[in-house]
Amino acid sequence: MKKPIELLAPGGDIDSIKAAIVAGADAVYCGLNKFNARNRATNLNFEDLNGILNLAHKNNCKVFLTLNIIIVQNEFSSLVSILNKLINTKIDGVIVQDLGLFYLLSNYFKGFKIHASTQLNTHNVGQINFLSKLSAVRVTLSRELNINEIKALTLIGQKNNISTEVFVHGSYCISFSGICYLSSVFGGKSGNRGKCSQPCRDRYLTTRQGKNYPLNLKDNSAYFDLREIADAGVASIKIEGRIKKFDYVYTVVNCWKKQIKSFYNQNRLNNDNSDLYKVFNRDFSNSYLKGDINKNMFIDNPRDYSIHRLTDNNNYPANNKMNENQRELYEEKAEITTSVKNKINQLSIAKVPLIISISGKLGTPLKVSVTTPDTSFIVLSETNLVHALTYTLNRHSPDQKDEAITIPPLSNNLCPENKKSTAECLNYDILSGRLKAINNTEYYIKHLDLENLQSELFLSFKELTSIKRRILCILNGSKEIVDPIDVPFLKKQNTLKIKPDLAVLISSRNDLYLCDKTSVDIFFQLPGFLKNDNCEFIDLFLKNKKLIPWFPCVLIGENYTAAVEFLQEVQPERIVTNNTGIAYEAYKKEIPWIAGPYLNIVNSFSLLCLKEKLNCYGSFISNEISKYQIQRIINPANFKLYYSIYHPILLLSSRQCLLHQVIGCEKNTIDEDCLQTCNKSSSITNLNNVSLFIEKTKGNYHCIYNNHNFLNTDIVTDLPDTFSGFFIDLRDIKTETKIETDKAGIITLFENLLHGDPESKKQLQQSIYPSTNAQYKKGI
């Protein structure tokens, strides 16, 4: 029989981790107080983590640490410090989003197993290959994929020694992960920094369809689909919920564990998921997994559905009966909480006590006996003990050929005789000081016994360090202790005078005239749904050599295959891509490529990663970060930086139809025809009277845009000699921003800005209004 699928549970705090362990989780994922994508969870400090590791491993449960946010430049010193601590723990893997962190781990901290976060939005074959280049051993696939797409990617992953992980329970996101900026733009709380405030769950003004929560999806649950997931070769099934409480974690993990046991032991699935409805839920859907993306995935209430389900599933003849059942459910919820609390109270994350006995006499090795509650072992010094005075005399003799040994400064720990010239004797203070690093692990020294150690003996600092390292290695599962790694940071290059170019993005054939009317670079965006019109786009680019392909964020299945075919046929001189799968293909085909703005690049190490690992030509810097965060980025030599100074602000992109709940549609389900031909727009308005603009264009996924476009003319003078090129997006996307000049005229105004025309900034602000550059001011 195949190895049973791993059940991976969330752990937002200590009690939730204990609950997952009690319920039978095979692994938990949790975060420290910094650098993880659930800022609102309680999370752990480093001291807690050591105790969690000990508890989990005693119960055959792995621990994966989430470091799954994008990391700004000034945080890397702190990050390296944390990595230097983590490398000497028993952590089973780290979950990563930032490409700069991938670079550090694959180049300097090679002892970690790297898991690619769902924030990387992995949905095509090229992205698996891209992550393989970055030393990932596991990938969390996009939640939007169906079972056939999961199976195909899992097969490719296995060929690259990468396992796959799939979310099977918990909250759905309305947006593709990693490219949702809704919380960032509206509240300054970036989802890519673990601060998402979930404005997609907010109430909006009632839509034409009578909906108050038009972006609110039901929860994901693949409880009845375990057989298909296992048959697809998935290694791990993941439960979402690091901001959920311990009773929720226990109940969900317990249900799934029973399902897994039933499947593997009896080859059948339980058909009762009623226990899952007894803890927080928004009702359930498995429609992404089934490839049936329909309007029933929405629910017009973001709160707990448990009580509503009673009403929905029972036609109560009277309120008395309904009230009685509701009371019973509340009582059952309270009983679950009490029961789980009693179970987890029996578990402890206290450190493991050690009794260390040290013995030895003159002319013999120092003997260190270490006893834990479960085992014991002995470590011997490699050299014999000597008398402290003899060692001192020998060391200062001109005929002495032994290696120089650094003796600590004189102190009161010297032997009583000849204090001014005698080496430090082995005593309690010396030995406890040398071994104190053990207290920074899952263990602590409860008692240090020196009763059988002869007095006035000496052993070198080097020998004591070797003993300490061997003890730590044994306690750490025979894993060698790694010395602190000093990561070299990029040094600021001599400032070169850069005359930045201007580039323009279009997506309509109606704008091709700009190729002849202007001298700027023209990027042309390819659609996400490319397969049916690929020949037409190949022909378009072959006939218009000035066009530079701009690849979208999402290219799934046959649309990714079509994009690869496009590269092969067109052989462009360079491309811009927001999809790492296409980045990999460009690297393989030796096509110069630029990392697009939606790859979320915010630090120098990410730039190094792109350049050194995948021969990247240049990169956009994310528009999420501020002037001061951009200033800290050091550009690698011979690498080009780009920045968008004008664009409609993408808030999110979704595989779901965003119009179902707003203006409605005659179809209940999205199909290929919708993606290929639908061309509609609408808007929703939040309770602060701010509108969000929904756009569905032919061949593309549904998107939501901010009411005001981004315009940042300040950066041109704020950060001179930083960027090789600036970018403006002139696609026809409707927002509240008005443009009073034709596209050729707008391009001229931006060219004047780059050429230093003092009037151009004012002219642009008068021609493009209203606009915002709040992200540039605030950052993340």
mmCIF file of C-alpha atoms in Angstrom, residues 65 229 284 292 307 456 462 502 633 653 772:
data_model
loop_
_atom_site.group_PDB
_atom_site.id
_atom_site.type_symbol
_atom_site.label_atom_id
_atom_site.label_comp_id
_atom_site.label_asym_id
_atom_site.label_seq_id
_atom_site.Cartn_x
_atom_site.Cartn_y
_atom_site.Cartn_z
ATOM 1 C CA LEU A 65 7.854 26.853 10.333
ATOM 2 C CA ILE A 229 -6.617 13.486 -3.890
ATOM 3 C CA PHE A 284 -18.749 24.238 2.581
ATOM 4 C CA ASP A 292 -17.267 23.351 -11.180
ATOM 5 C CA ILE A 307 -26.595 27.834 13.792
ATOM 6 C CA GLU A 456 43.232 21.344 39.833
ATOM 7 C CA LYS A 462 39.001 23.844 22.148
ATOM 8 C CA LEU A 502 9.919 54.914 -20.722
ATOM 9 C CA ILE A 633 17.615 48.045 -2.100
ATOM 10 C CA SER A 653 -7.655 38.609 -9.631
ATOM 11 C CA THR A 772 -3.000 58.274 -5.491
#
